[in-house]
Amino acid sequence: MKAIVLKEIGAPENLILTEIPIPSIQEDEVLVKVKAIGVNPVDAFVRRTKEAFDWVYQYKGTEENIILGWDVAGVVTQVGKSVTRLNVGDEVFGNFKFIGQANAYAEFVAAPEKEMILKPSNISFEEAAGATMAALTAWVSVVDHGKVKKGDKIIIHGASGGVGHYAIQFAKHFGAHVIAAASEANKDFVLGLGADEFIDYKTQNFEEIVTDADIVHDTVWSDDVNHIERSLKALKPGGKLLSLIVYPDAEFIEKAKKDKNIDVIRVNVRYPEENYFEDMQAIAKLLELGIVKTHISQIFSLEDMHKAHAAIQSKNTVGKIIVKP
Ligand SMILES: NC(=O)c1ccc[n+]([C@@H]2O[C@H](COP(=O)([O-])OP(=O)(O)OC[C@H]3O[C@@H](n4cnc5c(N)ncnc54)[C@H](OP(=O)(O)O)[C@@H]3O)[C@@H](O)[C@H]2O)c1
């Protein structure tokens, strides 16, 4: 089968199209013929950063081929002995073996049955592949931790990106008043997803415009080291600060609690792990009902994986970018 192998840590061009054997499956796994692959900022970070590679890919040093990627949609072609829920022919999607070696940049993947969700039949493989890590992250943040509810005022940073565009839709679904921060060029896009207000983070200081938010979903890794402090300012007492990139230190967390009774929560996509299946089922239902949609801005072929990586690391792609084997 065709797969994209990482030759060595470094530039996108180190991702090379290679021919390798189809993987064999464990008893609790299914073999999936991949129809679409989701690409995320973490893929590019792992590709170019040794520390992240060692940790996120769980590098052992004995691997014959290094294959990145954790998000797929496809068709089950084989099931392991202890598989009971899925059958050959099922259309599935999921974020799997994260953290670990999912080897998703390939024509076939061996995926644990418990991490593959039935794809709603009325959405495409591309839309499903997009609604994996990014959608789950948005759900874990605004629903699991943020407990967003009717009437809440929520600021969503990075609103035009993969995570942000789902976060807007989830928050609207639960009845929140959504303030989306993005670039001016993406204003119509985020308002079109249902956001009630727009902030151009390049020309406006969000914390001067909003000082009474119930929740801030902060996905910004910016040159502005004070971004998370600014998000704190935008919250009303008793609010929640959801930090998806920065790891706030104990002092920051304690001070936020003491000064404004604010809960500061570091969000991790696969934590707690036991929420995964239920959360993905909830996302699948909203996709099926058409309440939530994946916006795909670019589709690349498998051999152009390096182009997909160059795009995602630019930090200005809109919605999701997808790769098709
Ligand atoms: N904690 C977790 O478990 C977890 C999981 C998934 C992702 N993440 C992180 O969350 C972030 C968003 O992920 P994603 O998949 O949505 O990425 P993405 O698709 O690349 O979106 C990033 C968005 O951020 C905006 N942006 C870029 N630079 C910015 C800046 N300096 N200030 C404010 N906004 C800026 C861009 O909006 P405009 O183009 O409109 O400017 C872009 O739409 C990434 O850094 C990712 O690593 C964390």
mmCIF file of C-alpha atoms and ligand atoms in Angstrom:
data_model
loop_
_atom_site.group_PDB
_atom_site.id
_atom_site.type_symbol
_atom_site.label_atom_id
_atom_site.label_comp_id
_atom_site.label_asym_id
_atom_site.label_seq_id
_atom_site.Cartn_x
_atom_site.Cartn_y
_atom_site.Cartn_z
ATOM 1 C CA MET A 1 0.000 0.000 0.000
ATOM 2 C CA LYS A 2 0.980 3.632 -0.328
ATOM 3 C CA ALA A 3 1.972 5.486 2.835
ATOM 4 C CA ILE A 4 3.697 8.708 3.759
ATOM 5 C CA VAL A 5 6.878 8.039 5.671
ATOM 6 C CA LEU A 6 8.737 10.681 7.665
ATOM 7 C CA LYS A 7 12.342 10.445 6.509
ATOM 8 C CA GLU A 8 13.660 12.491 9.421
ATOM 9 C CA ILE A 9 12.415 15.187 11.768
ATOM 10 C CA GLY A 10 12.317 18.486 9.938
ATOM 11 C CA ALA A 11 10.724 20.162 6.922
ATOM 12 C CA PRO A 12 7.416 19.154 5.264
ATOM 13 C CA GLU A 13 9.451 17.797 2.325
ATOM 14 C CA ASN A 14 10.716 15.021 4.621
ATOM 15 C CA LEU A 15 7.297 13.389 4.199
ATOM 16 C CA ILE A 16 7.878 10.880 1.410
ATOM 17 C CA LEU A 17 5.403 8.699 -0.498
ATOM 18 C CA THR A 18 6.495 5.062 -0.029
ATOM 19 C CA GLU A 19 5.199 1.555 -0.741
ATOM 20 C CA ILE A 20 4.936 -0.602 2.404
ATOM 21 C CA PRO A 21 2.983 -3.736 3.440
ATOM 22 C CA ILE A 22 -0.639 -3.419 4.617
ATOM 23 C CA PRO A 23 -0.612 -3.520 8.449
ATOM 24 C CA SER A 24 -1.827 -6.607 10.294
ATOM 25 C CA ILE A 25 -4.503 -6.154 12.946
ATOM 26 C CA GLN A 26 -4.694 -7.133 16.621
ATOM 27 C CA GLU A 27 -7.688 -9.090 17.980
ATOM 28 C CA ASP A 28 -9.445 -5.911 19.103
ATOM 29 C CA GLU A 29 -8.716 -3.956 15.919
ATOM 30 C CA VAL A 30 -10.280 -3.397 12.527
ATOM 31 C CA LEU A 31 -8.497 -2.834 9.232
ATOM 32 C CA VAL A 32 -9.765 0.367 7.639
ATOM 33 C CA LYS A 33 -9.358 1.301 3.990
ATOM 34 C CA VAL A 34 -8.707 4.999 4.377
ATOM 35 C CA LYS A 35 -10.821 7.373 2.295
ATOM 36 C CA ALA A 36 -9.821 10.654 3.938
ATOM 37 C CA ILE A 37 -7.233 11.850 6.470
ATOM 38 C CA GLY A 38 -7.507 14.841 8.797
ATOM 39 C CA VAL A 39 -4.414 16.995 9.287
ATOM 40 C CA ASN A 40 -3.892 19.030 12.469
ATOM 41 C CA PRO A 41 -1.321 21.533 13.787
ATOM 42 C CA VAL A 42 0.042 18.828 16.106
ATOM 43 C CA ASP A 43 1.013 16.732 13.046
ATOM 44 C CA ALA A 44 3.327 19.490 11.841
ATOM 45 C CA PHE A 45 4.619 20.128 15.357
ATOM 46 C CA VAL A 46 5.505 16.452 15.809
ATOM 47 C CA ARG A 47 7.091 16.322 12.339
ATOM 48 C CA ARG A 48 9.531 19.138 13.109
ATOM 49 C CA THR A 49 10.128 18.905 16.879
ATOM 50 C CA LYS A 50 12.150 16.068 18.386
ATOM 51 C CA GLU A 51 10.657 16.347 21.901
ATOM 52 C CA ALA A 52 7.090 16.353 20.590
ATOM 53 C CA PHE A 53 7.903 13.510 18.221
ATOM 54 C CA ASP A 54 9.324 11.332 21.018
ATOM 55 C CA TRP A 55 6.338 11.977 23.249
ATOM 56 C CA VAL A 56 3.324 12.214 20.920
ATOM 57 C CA TYR A 57 4.474 9.502 18.502
ATOM 58 C CA GLN A 58 5.838 7.424 21.405
ATOM 59 C CA TYR A 59 9.002 6.772 19.440
ATOM 60 C CA LYS A 60 10.788 3.538 20.364
ATOM 61 C CA GLY A 61 13.716 3.609 17.971
ATOM 62 C CA THR A 62 12.919 0.218 16.441
ATOM 63 C CA GLU A 63 10.294 1.387 13.907
ATOM 64 C CA GLU A 64 10.967 0.446 10.300
ATOM 65 C CA ASN A 65 8.867 3.314 8.986
ATOM 66 C CA ILE A 66 7.714 6.456 10.779
ATOM 67 C CA ILE A 67 4.164 7.260 9.714
ATOM 68 C CA LEU A 68 2.361 10.212 11.309
ATOM 69 C CA GLY A 69 -1.373 11.002 11.453
ATOM 70 C CA TRP A 70 -4.182 10.185 13.885
ATOM 71 C CA ASP A 71 -7.434 11.127 12.102
ATOM 72 C CA VAL A 72 -9.168 9.033 9.445
ATOM 73 C CA ALA A 73 -12.462 8.138 7.839
ATOM 74 C CA GLY A 74 -12.808 4.973 5.780
ATOM 75 C CA VAL A 75 -14.350 1.538 5.303
ATOM 76 C CA VAL A 76 -13.766 -1.542 7.484
ATOM 77 C CA THR A 77 -12.247 -4.343 5.376
ATOM 78 C CA GLN A 78 -11.287 -6.842 8.087
ATOM 79 C CA VAL A 79 -12.176 -7.367 11.757
ATOM 80 C CA GLY A 80 -10.123 -8.891 14.583
ATOM 81 C CA LYS A 81 -11.255 -11.997 16.522
ATOM 82 C CA SER A 82 -12.655 -10.101 19.524
ATOM 83 C CA VAL A 83 -14.412 -7.374 17.504
ATOM 84 C CA THR A 84 -18.175 -7.425 18.127
ATOM 85 C CA ARG A 85 -19.627 -4.013 17.213
ATOM 86 C CA LEU A 86 -18.158 -3.366 13.767
ATOM 87 C CA ASN A 87 -18.474 -5.398 10.561
ATOM 88 C CA VAL A 88 -16.739 -5.511 7.192
ATOM 89 C CA GLY A 89 -18.236 -2.767 5.037
ATOM 90 C CA ASP A 90 -18.993 -0.367 7.889
ATOM 91 C CA GLU A 91 -18.095 3.253 7.220
ATOM 92 C CA VAL A 92 -16.201 4.621 10.210
ATOM 93 C CA PHE A 93 -14.208 7.605 11.419
ATOM 94 C CA GLY A 94 -12.148 8.492 14.455
ATOM 95 C CA ASN A 95 -9.113 9.943 16.174
ATOM 96 C CA PHE A 96 -7.141 6.895 17.231
ATOM 97 C CA LYS A 97 -4.039 5.864 19.164
ATOM 98 C CA PHE A 98 -3.452 9.451 20.239
ATOM 99 C CA ILE A 99 -0.955 9.676 21.819
ATOM 100 C CA GLY A 100 0.914 6.834 20.121
ATOM 101 C CA GLN A 101 1.512 5.340 16.704
ATOM 102 C CA ALA A 102 -1.687 5.420 14.650
ATOM 103 C CA ASN A 103 0.161 5.484 11.292
ATOM 104 C CA ALA A 104 -2.796 7.231 9.654
ATOM 105 C CA TYR A 105 -1.041 8.652 6.575
ATOM 106 C CA ALA A 106 -1.648 5.479 4.593
ATOM 107 C CA GLU A 107 -4.103 3.612 2.388
ATOM 108 C CA PHE A 108 -4.925 1.176 5.217
ATOM 109 C CA VAL A 109 -4.784 1.536 9.006
ATOM 110 C CA ALA A 110 -5.147 -0.899 11.900
ATOM 111 C CA ALA A 111 -7.446 0.874 14.359
ATOM 112 C CA PRO A 112 -8.901 -0.260 17.706
ATOM 113 C CA GLU A 113 -12.611 -1.024 17.340
ATOM 114 C CA LYS A 114 -13.337 1.086 20.429
ATOM 115 C CA GLU A 115 -11.972 4.217 18.737
ATOM 116 C CA MET A 116 -13.818 3.880 15.428
ATOM 117 C CA ILE A 117 -17.243 5.520 15.279
ATOM 118 C CA LEU A 118 -19.901 4.726 12.670
ATOM 119 C CA LYS A 119 -19.910 7.506 10.088
ATOM 120 C CA PRO A 120 -23.319 9.071 9.468
ATOM 121 C CA SER A 121 -24.284 7.901 5.980
ATOM 122 C CA ASN A 122 -25.348 11.391 4.895
ATOM 123 C CA ILE A 123 -21.928 13.012 5.357
ATOM 124 C CA SER A 124 -18.838 12.503 3.203
ATOM 125 C CA PHE A 125 -15.646 10.735 4.260
ATOM 126 C CA GLU A 126 -13.888 14.106 4.005
ATOM 127 C CA GLU A 127 -16.377 15.755 6.380
ATOM 128 C CA ALA A 128 -16.047 12.834 8.787
ATOM 129 C CA ALA A 129 -12.229 12.847 8.693
ATOM 130 C CA GLY A 130 -12.332 16.544 9.595
ATOM 131 C CA ALA A 131 -14.641 15.938 12.546
ATOM 132 C CA THR A 132 -12.122 13.913 14.533
ATOM 133 C CA MET A 133 -9.384 15.560 16.599
ATOM 134 C CA ALA A 134 -10.548 19.127 15.921
ATOM 135 C CA ALA A 135 -14.227 18.452 16.654
ATOM 136 C CA LEU A 136 -13.421 16.326 19.694
ATOM 137 C CA THR A 137 -11.125 19.046 21.067
ATOM 138 C CA ALA A 138 -13.858 21.644 20.652
ATOM 139 C CA TRP A 139 -16.351 19.331 22.365
ATOM 140 C CA VAL A 140 -14.036 18.458 25.263
ATOM 141 C CA SER A 141 -13.345 22.170 25.734
ATOM 142 C CA VAL A 142 -16.716 23.900 25.471
ATOM 143 C CA VAL A 143 -19.038 21.019 26.408
ATOM 144 C CA ASP A 144 -17.156 18.691 28.781
ATOM 145 C CA HIS A 145 -15.120 21.341 30.631
ATOM 146 C CA GLY A 146 -16.914 24.584 29.734
ATOM 147 C CA LYS A 147 -20.350 23.025 30.321
ATOM 148 C CA VAL A 148 -21.651 25.688 27.966
ATOM 149 C CA LYS A 149 -25.363 26.365 28.392
ATOM 150 C CA LYS A 150 -28.170 28.583 27.196
ATOM 151 C CA GLY A 151 -27.413 32.259 27.686
ATOM 152 C CA ASP A 152 -23.679 31.831 28.392
ATOM 153 C CA LYS A 153 -21.450 34.418 26.768
ATOM 154 C CA ILE A 154 -18.462 32.624 25.277
ATOM 155 C CA ILE A 155 -15.393 34.001 23.492
ATOM 156 C CA ILE A 156 -13.918 31.595 20.961
ATOM 157 C CA HIS A 157 -10.372 32.396 19.875
ATOM 158 C CA GLY A 158 -9.014 30.858 16.674
ATOM 159 C CA ALA A 159 -12.666 30.785 15.591
ATOM 160 C CA SER A 160 -11.968 30.291 11.891
ATOM 161 C CA GLY A 161 -9.667 27.289 12.395
ATOM 162 C CA GLY A 162 -10.347 23.574 12.673
ATOM 163 C CA VAL A 163 -11.160 23.538 16.386
ATOM 164 C CA GLY A 164 -12.736 26.998 16.456
ATOM 165 C CA HIS A 165 -15.252 26.419 13.690
ATOM 166 C CA TYR A 166 -16.651 23.393 15.521
ATOM 167 C CA ALA A 167 -16.530 25.236 18.874
ATOM 168 C CA ILE A 168 -18.770 27.981 17.472
ATOM 169 C CA GLN A 169 -21.304 25.439 16.248
ATOM 170 C CA PHE A 170 -21.331 23.426 19.499
ATOM 171 C CA ALA A 171 -21.714 26.560 21.625
ATOM 172 C CA LYS A 172 -24.577 27.801 19.434
ATOM 173 C CA HIS A 173 -26.235 24.397 19.624
ATOM 174 C CA PHE A 174 -26.267 24.670 23.423
ATOM 175 C CA GLY A 175 -27.784 28.159 23.223
ATOM 176 C CA ALA A 176 -24.767 30.333 24.018
ATOM 177 C CA HIS A 177 -24.051 33.866 22.833
ATOM 178 C CA VAL A 178 -20.889 33.387 20.780
ATOM 179 C CA ILE A 179 -18.188 36.000 20.268
ATOM 180 C CA ALA A 180 -15.772 34.800 17.608
ATOM 181 C CA ALA A 181 -12.225 36.180 17.360
ATOM 182 C CA ALA A 182 -10.529 35.754 14.005
ATOM 183 C CA SER A 183 -8.950 37.713 11.137
ATOM 184 C CA GLU A 184 -11.120 40.222 9.275
ATOM 185 C CA ALA A 185 -10.920 38.049 6.138
ATOM 186 C CA ASN A 186 -12.778 35.307 8.029
ATOM 187 C CA LYS A 187 -15.495 37.520 9.514
ATOM 188 C CA ASP A 188 -18.262 36.348 7.176
ATOM 189 C CA PHE A 189 -17.218 32.725 7.610
ATOM 190 C CA VAL A 190 -17.504 32.726 11.417
ATOM 191 C CA LEU A 191 -20.708 34.795 11.432
ATOM 192 C CA GLY A 192 -22.080 32.341 8.859
ATOM 193 C CA LEU A 193 -21.427 29.503 11.329
ATOM 194 C CA GLY A 194 -23.726 31.249 13.787
ATOM 195 C CA ALA A 195 -21.413 33.494 15.810
ATOM 196 C CA ASP A 196 -23.321 36.468 17.252
ATOM 197 C CA GLU A 197 -20.406 38.903 17.386
ATOM 198 C CA PHE A 198 -17.058 39.202 15.673
ATOM 199 C CA ILE A 199 -13.733 40.521 16.969
ATOM 200 C CA ASP A 200 -10.806 41.135 14.641
ATOM 201 C CA TYR A 201 -7.969 40.116 16.965
ATOM 202 C CA LYS A 202 -5.432 41.874 14.770
ATOM 203 C CA THR A 203 -6.901 45.340 15.244
ATOM 204 C CA GLN A 204 -9.031 45.041 18.383
ATOM 205 C CA ASN A 205 -8.304 44.130 22.009
ATOM 206 C CA PHE A 206 -10.975 41.599 22.881
ATOM 207 C CA GLU A 207 -10.554 42.154 26.645
ATOM 208 C CA GLU A 208 -11.532 45.805 26.189
ATOM 209 C CA ILE A 209 -14.656 44.851 24.258
ATOM 210 C CA VAL A 210 -15.794 41.969 26.498
ATOM 211 C CA THR A 211 -15.332 41.956 30.274
ATOM 212 C CA ASP A 212 -18.266 39.772 31.285
ATOM 213 C CA ALA A 213 -17.774 36.476 29.448
ATOM 214 C CA ASP A 214 -18.814 33.263 31.166
ATOM 215 C CA ILE A 215 -16.320 31.181 29.207
ATOM 216 C CA VAL A 216 -13.192 31.872 27.152
ATOM 217 C CA HIS A 217 -11.910 29.125 24.836
ATOM 218 C CA ASP A 218 -8.268 30.131 24.322
ATOM 219 C CA THR A 219 -6.374 28.390 21.531
ATOM 220 C CA VAL A 220 -3.813 31.061 20.917
ATOM 221 C CA TRP A 221 -0.109 30.366 20.866
ATOM 222 C CA SER A 222 0.926 33.853 20.056
ATOM 223 C CA ASP A 223 3.915 36.098 20.412
ATOM 224 C CA ASP A 224 1.775 37.818 22.999
ATOM 225 C CA VAL A 225 2.768 35.963 26.166
ATOM 226 C CA ASN A 226 -0.009 37.806 27.966
ATOM 227 C CA HIS A 227 -2.776 36.324 25.837
ATOM 228 C CA ILE A 228 -4.013 34.063 28.600
ATOM 229 C CA GLU A 229 -3.914 36.997 31.089
ATOM 230 C CA ARG A 230 -6.012 38.970 28.639
ATOM 231 C CA SER A 231 -8.503 36.105 28.394
ATOM 232 C CA LEU A 232 -8.762 36.183 32.189
ATOM 233 C CA LYS A 233 -9.635 39.898 32.045
ATOM 234 C CA ALA A 234 -12.451 39.230 29.579
ATOM 235 C CA LEU A 235 -14.156 36.882 32.062
ATOM 236 C CA LYS A 236 -16.688 37.814 34.686
ATOM 237 C CA PRO A 237 -16.246 36.527 38.266
ATOM 238 C CA GLY A 238 -17.123 32.846 38.444
ATOM 239 C CA GLY A 239 -16.247 32.258 34.784
ATOM 240 C CA LYS A 240 -14.176 29.532 33.137
ATOM 241 C CA LEU A 241 -10.915 29.885 31.245
ATOM 242 C CA LEU A 242 -10.246 26.971 28.909
ATOM 243 C CA SER A 243 -6.611 26.912 27.844
ATOM 244 C CA LEU A 244 -5.825 24.641 24.914
ATOM 245 C CA ILE A 245 -2.199 25.521 24.352
ATOM 246 C CA VAL A 246 -0.619 27.251 27.303
ATOM 247 C CA TYR A 247 -0.145 25.171 30.461
ATOM 248 C CA PRO A 248 -1.074 27.722 33.135
ATOM 249 C CA ASP A 249 1.103 27.345 36.248
ATOM 250 C CA ALA A 250 -0.232 26.705 39.745
ATOM 251 C CA GLU A 251 0.296 30.333 40.750
ATOM 252 C CA PHE A 252 -1.802 31.589 37.794
ATOM 253 C CA ILE A 253 -4.564 29.090 38.552
ATOM 254 C CA GLU A 254 -4.654 29.933 42.282
ATOM 255 C CA LYS A 255 -4.639 33.685 41.661
ATOM 256 C CA ALA A 256 -7.501 33.457 39.153
ATOM 257 C CA LYS A 257 -9.533 31.503 41.718
ATOM 258 C CA LYS A 258 -8.711 33.863 44.582
ATOM 259 C CA ASP A 259 -9.182 37.133 42.699
ATOM 260 C CA LYS A 260 -12.195 36.360 40.504
ATOM 261 C CA ASN A 261 -13.345 32.857 41.434
ATOM 262 C CA ILE A 262 -12.383 31.762 37.920
ATOM 263 C CA ASP A 263 -11.679 28.124 37.085
ATOM 264 C CA VAL A 264 -8.649 27.807 34.820
ATOM 265 C CA ILE A 265 -8.695 24.461 32.988
ATOM 266 C CA ARG A 266 -6.016 23.018 30.705
ATOM 267 C CA VAL A 267 -7.881 21.142 27.974
ATOM 268 C CA ASN A 268 -6.450 17.986 26.406
ATOM 269 C CA VAL A 269 -8.283 16.374 23.499
ATOM 270 C CA ARG A 270 -8.111 12.805 24.827
ATOM 271 C CA TYR A 271 -8.579 13.568 28.499
ATOM 272 C CA PRO A 272 -10.443 12.081 30.222
ATOM 273 C CA GLU A 273 -10.016 9.093 27.943
ATOM 274 C CA GLU A 274 -13.276 7.451 29.033
ATOM 275 C CA ASN A 275 -15.260 10.321 27.474
ATOM 276 C CA TYR A 276 -13.984 9.567 23.964
ATOM 277 C CA PHE A 277 -16.641 7.205 22.674
ATOM 278 C CA GLU A 278 -19.631 9.052 24.095
ATOM 279 C CA ASP A 279 -18.300 12.431 22.930
ATOM 280 C CA MET A 280 -17.643 11.150 19.409
ATOM 281 C CA GLN A 281 -21.119 9.601 19.274
ATOM 282 C CA ALA A 282 -22.618 12.961 20.260
ATOM 283 C CA ILE A 283 -20.598 14.691 17.532
ATOM 284 C CA ALA A 284 -21.672 12.054 14.968
ATOM 285 C CA LYS A 285 -25.315 12.672 15.879
ATOM 286 C CA LEU A 286 -25.009 16.441 15.351
ATOM 287 C CA LEU A 287 -23.279 15.825 12.014
ATOM 288 C CA GLU A 288 -26.024 13.415 10.987
ATOM 289 C CA LEU A 289 -28.726 15.918 11.891
ATOM 290 C CA GLY A 290 -26.944 18.656 9.938
ATOM 291 C CA ILE A 291 -26.723 20.791 13.097
ATOM 292 C CA VAL A 292 -22.938 20.784 12.812
ATOM 293 C CA LYS A 293 -21.021 20.829 9.546
ATOM 294 C CA THR A 294 -17.368 20.367 8.688
ATOM 295 C CA HIS A 295 -16.046 23.178 6.567
ATOM 296 C CA ILE A 296 -13.284 21.900 4.282
ATOM 297 C CA SER A 297 -11.143 24.590 2.708
ATOM 298 C CA GLN A 298 -8.530 22.457 0.932
ATOM 299 C CA ILE A 299 -8.108 18.832 -0.165
ATOM 300 C CA PHE A 300 -4.686 17.411 -1.019
ATOM 301 C CA SER A 301 -3.666 14.087 -2.548
ATOM 302 C CA LEU A 302 -1.594 11.673 -0.432
ATOM 303 C CA GLU A 303 1.611 12.456 -2.338
ATOM 304 C CA ASP A 304 1.038 16.146 -1.569
ATOM 305 C CA MET A 305 1.052 15.562 2.197
ATOM 306 C CA HIS A 306 4.000 17.961 2.426
ATOM 307 C CA LYS A 307 1.783 20.690 0.973
ATOM 308 C CA ALA A 308 -0.893 19.945 3.566
ATOM 309 C CA HIS A 309 1.770 20.253 6.280
ATOM 310 C CA ALA A 310 3.052 23.534 4.873
ATOM 311 C CA ALA A 311 -0.529 24.818 4.894
ATOM 312 C CA ILE A 312 -1.390 23.722 8.453
ATOM 313 C CA GLN A 313 1.794 25.143 9.921
ATOM 314 C CA SER A 314 1.000 28.524 8.344
ATOM 315 C CA LYS A 315 -1.663 28.801 11.115
ATOM 316 C CA ASN A 316 -4.098 30.509 8.787
ATOM 317 C CA THR A 317 -6.052 27.727 7.111
ATOM 318 C CA VAL A 318 -9.829 27.994 7.361
ATOM 319 C CA GLY A 319 -11.889 25.131 8.838
ATOM 320 C CA LYS A 320 -10.271 21.769 8.021
ATOM 321 C CA ILE A 321 -7.780 20.615 5.452
ATOM 322 C CA ILE A 322 -8.035 17.034 4.264
ATOM 323 C CA VAL A 323 -5.759 14.562 2.491
ATOM 324 C CA LYS A 324 -7.107 11.790 0.249
ATOM 325 C CA PRO A 325 -5.192 8.574 -0.451
HETATM 326 N N1 LIG B 1 -5.064 21.002 23.850
HETATM 327 C C1 LIG B 1 -5.411 20.156 22.883
HETATM 328 O O1 LIG B 1 -5.696 18.973 23.140
HETATM 329 C C2 LIG B 1 -5.458 20.626 21.469
HETATM 330 C C3 LIG B 1 -6.085 19.816 20.517
HETATM 331 C C4 LIG B 1 -6.178 20.284 19.192
HETATM 332 C C5 LIG B 1 -5.608 21.509 18.864
HETATM 333 N N2 LIG B 1 -4.957 22.239 19.816
HETATM 334 C C6 LIG B 1 -4.323 23.518 19.460
HETATM 335 O O2 LIG B 1 -5.354 24.465 19.240
HETATM 336 C C7 LIG B 1 -4.929 25.372 18.233
HETATM 337 C C8 LIG B 1 -6.018 25.461 17.167
HETATM 338 O O3 LIG B 1 -6.072 24.227 16.484
HETATM 339 P P1 LIG B 1 -6.740 24.169 15.068
HETATM 340 O O4 LIG B 1 -6.743 22.780 14.603
HETATM 341 O O5 LIG B 1 -8.019 24.922 15.108
HETATM 342 O O6 LIG B 1 -5.681 25.041 14.229
HETATM 343 P P2 LIG B 1 -5.904 25.822 12.871
HETATM 344 O O7 LIG B 1 -6.942 25.117 12.058
HETATM 345 O O8 LIG B 1 -4.542 26.024 12.311
HETATM 346 O O9 LIG B 1 -6.520 27.221 13.284
HETATM 347 C C9 LIG B 1 -5.785 28.197 13.879
HETATM 348 C C10 LIG B 1 -6.572 29.496 13.848
HETATM 349 O O10 LIG B 1 -5.900 30.371 14.740
HETATM 350 C C11 LIG B 1 -5.979 31.667 14.242
HETATM 351 N N3 LIG B 1 -4.738 32.353 14.591
HETATM 352 C C12 LIG B 1 -3.511 32.179 14.030
HETATM 353 N N4 LIG B 1 -2.622 32.964 14.649
HETATM 354 C C13 LIG B 1 -3.297 33.646 15.605
HETATM 355 C C14 LIG B 1 -2.931 34.649 16.569
HETATM 356 N N5 LIG B 1 -1.684 35.107 16.670
HETATM 357 N N6 LIG B 1 -3.892 35.121 17.397
HETATM 358 C C15 LIG B 1 -5.165 34.670 17.307
HETATM 359 N N7 LIG B 1 -5.575 33.748 16.423
HETATM 360 C C16 LIG B 1 -4.644 33.250 15.584
HETATM 361 C C17 LIG B 1 -6.218 31.596 12.746
HETATM 362 O O11 LIG B 1 -7.283 32.456 12.467
HETATM 363 P P3 LIG B 1 -7.259 33.573 11.308
HETATM 364 O O12 LIG B 1 -6.720 32.891 10.065
HETATM 365 O O13 LIG B 1 -8.689 33.996 11.181
HETATM 366 O O14 LIG B 1 -6.343 34.656 11.773
HETATM 367 C C18 LIG B 1 -6.601 30.134 12.491
HETATM 368 O O15 LIG B 1 -7.883 30.023 11.958
HETATM 369 C C19 LIG B 1 -3.611 24.855 17.656
HETATM 370 O O16 LIG B 1 -2.528 25.589 18.173
HETATM 371 C C20 LIG B 1 -3.551 23.429 18.151
HETATM 372 O O17 LIG B 1 -2.240 22.983 18.349
HETATM 373 C C21 LIG B 1 -4.888 21.832 21.104
#
